[in-house]
Coordinates of C-alpha atoms in Angstrom, one line a residue:
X274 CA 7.1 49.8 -27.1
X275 CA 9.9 48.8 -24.3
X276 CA 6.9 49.3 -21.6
X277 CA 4.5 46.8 -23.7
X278 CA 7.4 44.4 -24.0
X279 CA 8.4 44.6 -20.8
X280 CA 4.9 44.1 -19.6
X281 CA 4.3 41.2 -22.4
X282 CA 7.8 39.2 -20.3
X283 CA 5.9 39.9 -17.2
X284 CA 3.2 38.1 -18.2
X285 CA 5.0 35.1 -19.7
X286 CA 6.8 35.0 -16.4
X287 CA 4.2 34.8 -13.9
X288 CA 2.6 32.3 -16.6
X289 CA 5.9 30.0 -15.8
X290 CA 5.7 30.5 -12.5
X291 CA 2.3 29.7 -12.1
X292 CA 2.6 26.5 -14.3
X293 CA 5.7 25.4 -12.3
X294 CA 4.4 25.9 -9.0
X295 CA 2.6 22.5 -9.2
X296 CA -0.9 23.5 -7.5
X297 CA -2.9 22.5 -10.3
X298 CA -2.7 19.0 -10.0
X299 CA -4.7 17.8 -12.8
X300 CA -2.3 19.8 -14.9
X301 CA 0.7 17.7 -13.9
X302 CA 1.7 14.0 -13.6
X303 CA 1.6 12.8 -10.0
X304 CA 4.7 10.4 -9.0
X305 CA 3.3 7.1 -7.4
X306 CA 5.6 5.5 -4.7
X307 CA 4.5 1.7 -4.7
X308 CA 6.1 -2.0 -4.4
X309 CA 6.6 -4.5 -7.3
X310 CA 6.4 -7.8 -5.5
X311 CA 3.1 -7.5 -3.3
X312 CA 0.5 -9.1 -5.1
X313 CA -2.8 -8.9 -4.9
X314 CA -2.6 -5.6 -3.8
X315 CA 0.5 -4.4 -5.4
X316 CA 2.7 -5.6 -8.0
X317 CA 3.8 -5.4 -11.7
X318 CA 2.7 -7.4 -14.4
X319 CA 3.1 -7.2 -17.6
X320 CA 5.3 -4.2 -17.5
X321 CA 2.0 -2.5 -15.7
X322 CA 1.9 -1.6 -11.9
X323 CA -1.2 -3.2 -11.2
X324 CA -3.1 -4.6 -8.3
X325 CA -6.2 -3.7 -6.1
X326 CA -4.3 -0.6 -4.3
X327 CA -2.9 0.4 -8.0
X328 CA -6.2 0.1 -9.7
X329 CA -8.6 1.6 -7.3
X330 CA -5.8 4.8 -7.6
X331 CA -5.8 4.4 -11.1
X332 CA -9.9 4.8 -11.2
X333 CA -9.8 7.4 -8.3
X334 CA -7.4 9.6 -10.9
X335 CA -10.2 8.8 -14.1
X336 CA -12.9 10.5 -12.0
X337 CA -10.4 13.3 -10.9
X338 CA -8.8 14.5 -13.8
X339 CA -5.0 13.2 -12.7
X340 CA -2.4 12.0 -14.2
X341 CA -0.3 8.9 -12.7
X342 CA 3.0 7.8 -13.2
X343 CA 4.2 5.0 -11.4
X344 CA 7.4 3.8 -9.8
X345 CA 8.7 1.0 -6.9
X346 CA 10.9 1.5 -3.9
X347 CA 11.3 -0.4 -0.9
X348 CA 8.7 -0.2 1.5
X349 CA 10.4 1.0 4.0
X350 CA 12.0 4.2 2.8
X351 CA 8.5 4.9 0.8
X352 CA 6.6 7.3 3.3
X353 CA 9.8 9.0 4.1
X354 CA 10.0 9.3 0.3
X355 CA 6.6 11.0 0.0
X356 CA 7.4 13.3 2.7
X357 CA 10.5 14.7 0.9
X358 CA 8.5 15.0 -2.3
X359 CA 10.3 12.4 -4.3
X360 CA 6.6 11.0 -4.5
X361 CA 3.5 12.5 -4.8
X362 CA 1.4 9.4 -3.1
X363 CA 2.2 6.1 -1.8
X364 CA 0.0 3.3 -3.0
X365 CA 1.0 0.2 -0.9
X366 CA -1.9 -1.0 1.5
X367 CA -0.6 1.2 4.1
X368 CA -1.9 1.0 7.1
X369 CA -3.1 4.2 8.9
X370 CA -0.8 3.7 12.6
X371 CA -0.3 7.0 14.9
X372 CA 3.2 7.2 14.4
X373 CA 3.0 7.3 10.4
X374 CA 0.1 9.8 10.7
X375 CA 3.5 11.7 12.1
X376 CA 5.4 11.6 9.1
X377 CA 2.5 11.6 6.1
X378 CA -0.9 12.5 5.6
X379 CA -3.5 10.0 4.5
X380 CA -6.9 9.4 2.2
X381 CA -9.7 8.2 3.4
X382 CA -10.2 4.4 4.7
X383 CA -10.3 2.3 1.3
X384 CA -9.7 -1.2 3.3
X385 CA -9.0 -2.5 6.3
X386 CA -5.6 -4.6 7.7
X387 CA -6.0 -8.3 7.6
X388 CA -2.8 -10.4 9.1
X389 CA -1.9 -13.8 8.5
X390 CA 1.0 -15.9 10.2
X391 CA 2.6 -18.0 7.5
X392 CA 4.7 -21.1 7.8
X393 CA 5.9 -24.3 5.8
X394 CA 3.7 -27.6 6.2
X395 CA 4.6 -29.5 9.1
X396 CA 5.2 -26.3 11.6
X397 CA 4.6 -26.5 15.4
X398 CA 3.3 -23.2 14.9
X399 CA -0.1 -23.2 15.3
X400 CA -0.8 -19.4 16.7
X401 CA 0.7 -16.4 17.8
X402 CA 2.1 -18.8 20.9
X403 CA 4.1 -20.9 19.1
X404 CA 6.3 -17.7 17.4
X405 CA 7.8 -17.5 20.8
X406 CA 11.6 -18.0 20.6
X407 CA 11.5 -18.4 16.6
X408 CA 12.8 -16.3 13.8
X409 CA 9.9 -14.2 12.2
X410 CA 10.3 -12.5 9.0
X411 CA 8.2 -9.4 8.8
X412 CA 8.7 -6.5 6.1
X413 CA 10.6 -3.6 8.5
X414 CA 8.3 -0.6 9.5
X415 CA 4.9 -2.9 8.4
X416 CA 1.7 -3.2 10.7
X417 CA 3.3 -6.4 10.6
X418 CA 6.4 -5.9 12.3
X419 CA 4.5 -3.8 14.9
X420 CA 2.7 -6.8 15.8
X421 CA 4.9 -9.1 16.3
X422 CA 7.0 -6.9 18.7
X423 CA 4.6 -6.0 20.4
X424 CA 2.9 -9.1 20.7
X425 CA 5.4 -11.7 20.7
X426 CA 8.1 -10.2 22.1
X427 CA 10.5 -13.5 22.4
X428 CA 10.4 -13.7 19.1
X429 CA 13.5 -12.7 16.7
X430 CA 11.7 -10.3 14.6
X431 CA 14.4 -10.7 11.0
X432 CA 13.6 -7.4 8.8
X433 CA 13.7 -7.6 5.3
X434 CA 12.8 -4.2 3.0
X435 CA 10.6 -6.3 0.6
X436 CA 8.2 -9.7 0.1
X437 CA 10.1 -11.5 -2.3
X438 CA 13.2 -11.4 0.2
X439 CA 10.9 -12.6 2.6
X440 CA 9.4 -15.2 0.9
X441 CA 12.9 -16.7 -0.2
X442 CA 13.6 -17.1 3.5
X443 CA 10.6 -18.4 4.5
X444 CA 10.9 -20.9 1.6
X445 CA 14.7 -22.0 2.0
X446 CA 13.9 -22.3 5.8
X447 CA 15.7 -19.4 7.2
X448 CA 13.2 -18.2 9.2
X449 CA 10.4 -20.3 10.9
X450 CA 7.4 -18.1 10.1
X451 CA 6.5 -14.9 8.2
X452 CA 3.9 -12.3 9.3
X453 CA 2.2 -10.5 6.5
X454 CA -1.1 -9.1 4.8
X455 CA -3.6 -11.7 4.4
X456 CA -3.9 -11.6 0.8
X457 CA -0.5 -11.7 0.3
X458 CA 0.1 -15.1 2.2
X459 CA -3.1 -16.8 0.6
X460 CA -1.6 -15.9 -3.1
X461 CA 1.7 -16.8 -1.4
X462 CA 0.3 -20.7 -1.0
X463 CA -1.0 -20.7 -4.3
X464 CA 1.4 -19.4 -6.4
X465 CA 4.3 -21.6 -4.7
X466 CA 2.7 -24.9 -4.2
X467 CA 6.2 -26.7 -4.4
X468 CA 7.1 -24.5 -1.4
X469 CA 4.0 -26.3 0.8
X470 CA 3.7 -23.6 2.2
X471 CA 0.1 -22.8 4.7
X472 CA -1.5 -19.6 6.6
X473 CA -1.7 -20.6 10.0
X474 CA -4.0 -18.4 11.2
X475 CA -5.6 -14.4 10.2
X476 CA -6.8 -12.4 12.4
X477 CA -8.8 -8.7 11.0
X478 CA -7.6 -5.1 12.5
X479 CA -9.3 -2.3 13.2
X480 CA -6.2 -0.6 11.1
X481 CA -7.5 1.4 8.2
X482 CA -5.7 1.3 4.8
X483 CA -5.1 4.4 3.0
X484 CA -3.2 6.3 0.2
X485 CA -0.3 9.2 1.4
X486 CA 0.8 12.4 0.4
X487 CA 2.8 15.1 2.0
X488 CA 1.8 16.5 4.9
X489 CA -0.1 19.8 4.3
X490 CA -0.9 19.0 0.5
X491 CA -4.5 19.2 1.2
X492 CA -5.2 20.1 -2.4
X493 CA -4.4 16.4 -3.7
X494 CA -5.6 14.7 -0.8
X495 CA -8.9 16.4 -1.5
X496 CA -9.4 14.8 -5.0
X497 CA -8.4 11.4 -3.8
X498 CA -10.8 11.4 -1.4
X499 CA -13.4 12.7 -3.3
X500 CA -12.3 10.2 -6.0
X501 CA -12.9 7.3 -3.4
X502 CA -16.7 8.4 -3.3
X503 CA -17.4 8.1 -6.7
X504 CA -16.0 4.7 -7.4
X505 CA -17.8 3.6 -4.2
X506 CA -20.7 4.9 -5.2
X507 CA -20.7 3.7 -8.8
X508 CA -19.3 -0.3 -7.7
X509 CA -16.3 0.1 -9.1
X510 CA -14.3 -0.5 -6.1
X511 CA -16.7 -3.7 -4.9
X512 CA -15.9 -4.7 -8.7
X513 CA -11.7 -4.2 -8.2
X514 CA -12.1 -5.9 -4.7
X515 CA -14.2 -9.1 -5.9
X516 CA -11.3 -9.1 -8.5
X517 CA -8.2 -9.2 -6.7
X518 CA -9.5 -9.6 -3.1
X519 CA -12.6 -12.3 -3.7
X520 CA -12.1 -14.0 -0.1
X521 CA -11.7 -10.5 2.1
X522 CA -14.5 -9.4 4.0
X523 CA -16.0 -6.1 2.5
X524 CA -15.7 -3.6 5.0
X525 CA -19.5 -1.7 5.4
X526 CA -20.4 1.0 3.5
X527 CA -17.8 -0.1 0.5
X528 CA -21.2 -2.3 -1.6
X529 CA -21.8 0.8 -3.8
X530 CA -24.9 1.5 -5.0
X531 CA -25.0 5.1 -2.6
X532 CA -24.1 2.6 0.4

């Protein structure tokens, strides 16, 4: 009897064990690191984190078998956050650069980076020139901020964690211009229209766009990627771009329809 007990806790052990280890990850809810004020591609309405990035996830764990849960955080502590595990993914238009590549790994190429220089009617800023000696918002660690360091390097680069901080200063005039997603700055114009606010110029990267995980979490990067075939294939992602992201070009290969 104590050797069929004793073998009986065994097995309810390794049973916990197993079920607490986390490798199963259809069996589990997946944290989502993502922003609350980046809208088209990420934001909360409605009490719902919603958006083109959220969505396509949100379709990509339908054909998978996973189970989401949602949270935001500042942008720039979110791939750090994902490499300590307090996330699972990061869902946030986050653009695939070398040096995050060190810290993350990434999905497959589910869009591609589209800038935009924004400014307030009446500017002197007609192109990257004219950011020369001004003050530049840009949301720190961002394709974004990259570029404008990089590019412009006269220009005072001011760092905020989040868009909506950004925005304020752009509206109240405490910076002169405010590089960001494409997107983003178009929805900018039309949602504020008492801020006169205009996209100066956009320019397209070559920088692909893609979900993270932990580095080494193979397992879960698998399914996403495998997910992002199947709502390729079937149109749903053409259908969720056309939605939030009508005037981006679609990158080739992303039609559906087997393309």
């Amino acid at each position: 009897m104590k050797k069929l007990a004793l073998a009986g806790l065994a097995a309810a052990l390794v049973a916990t064990l197993t079920a607490c280890g986390g490798s199963d990850t259809a069996s589990s809810t997946l944290r989502v690191g993502t922003l609350s004020d980046a809208p088209p591609n990420i934001f909360l309405k409605d009490g719902n984190y919603t958006g083109f990035d959220n969505e396509l996830l949100k379709a990509i764990a339908a054909k998978q078998n996973l189970k989401l849960e949602f949270a935001a955080t500042d942008f720039s502590a979110l791939l750090g956050q994902v490499a300590s595990g307090r996330y699972d993914i990061a869902s946030s238009a986050i653009a695939q650069t070398d040096e995050r590549k060190k810290t993350v790994d990434f999905s497959a190429a589910y869009d591609f980076e589209t800038m935009s220089i924004q400014a307030k009617q009446g500017t002197p800023v007609t192109d990257e020139k004219g950011l020369a000696g001004k003050r530049v918002a840009v949301i720190q660690a961002t394709v974004g901020d990259h570029w404008l360091t990089s590019t412009v390097p006269t220009a005072q680069a001011v760092r905020f964690p989040d868009y909506a901080a950004a925005l304020t200063a752009l509206k109240s005039g405490a910076v002169d211009a405010y590089i960001l997603d494409q997107s983003i700055a178009e929805k900018n114009v039309t949602d504020n229209p008492e801020a006169k606010l205009v996209v100066v110029k956009s320019f397209v990267t070559d920088v692909p766009h893609g979900f993270a995980v932990k580095k080494g979490n193979t397992e879960l990067l698998g399914k996403i990627d495998d997910g992002l075939k199947q709502v390729i294939a079937d149109g749903t992602w053409l259908k969720l771009h056309q939605e939030f992201l009508p005037a981006a070009p679609v990158p080739a290969g992303f039609s559906g329809g087997g393309a």
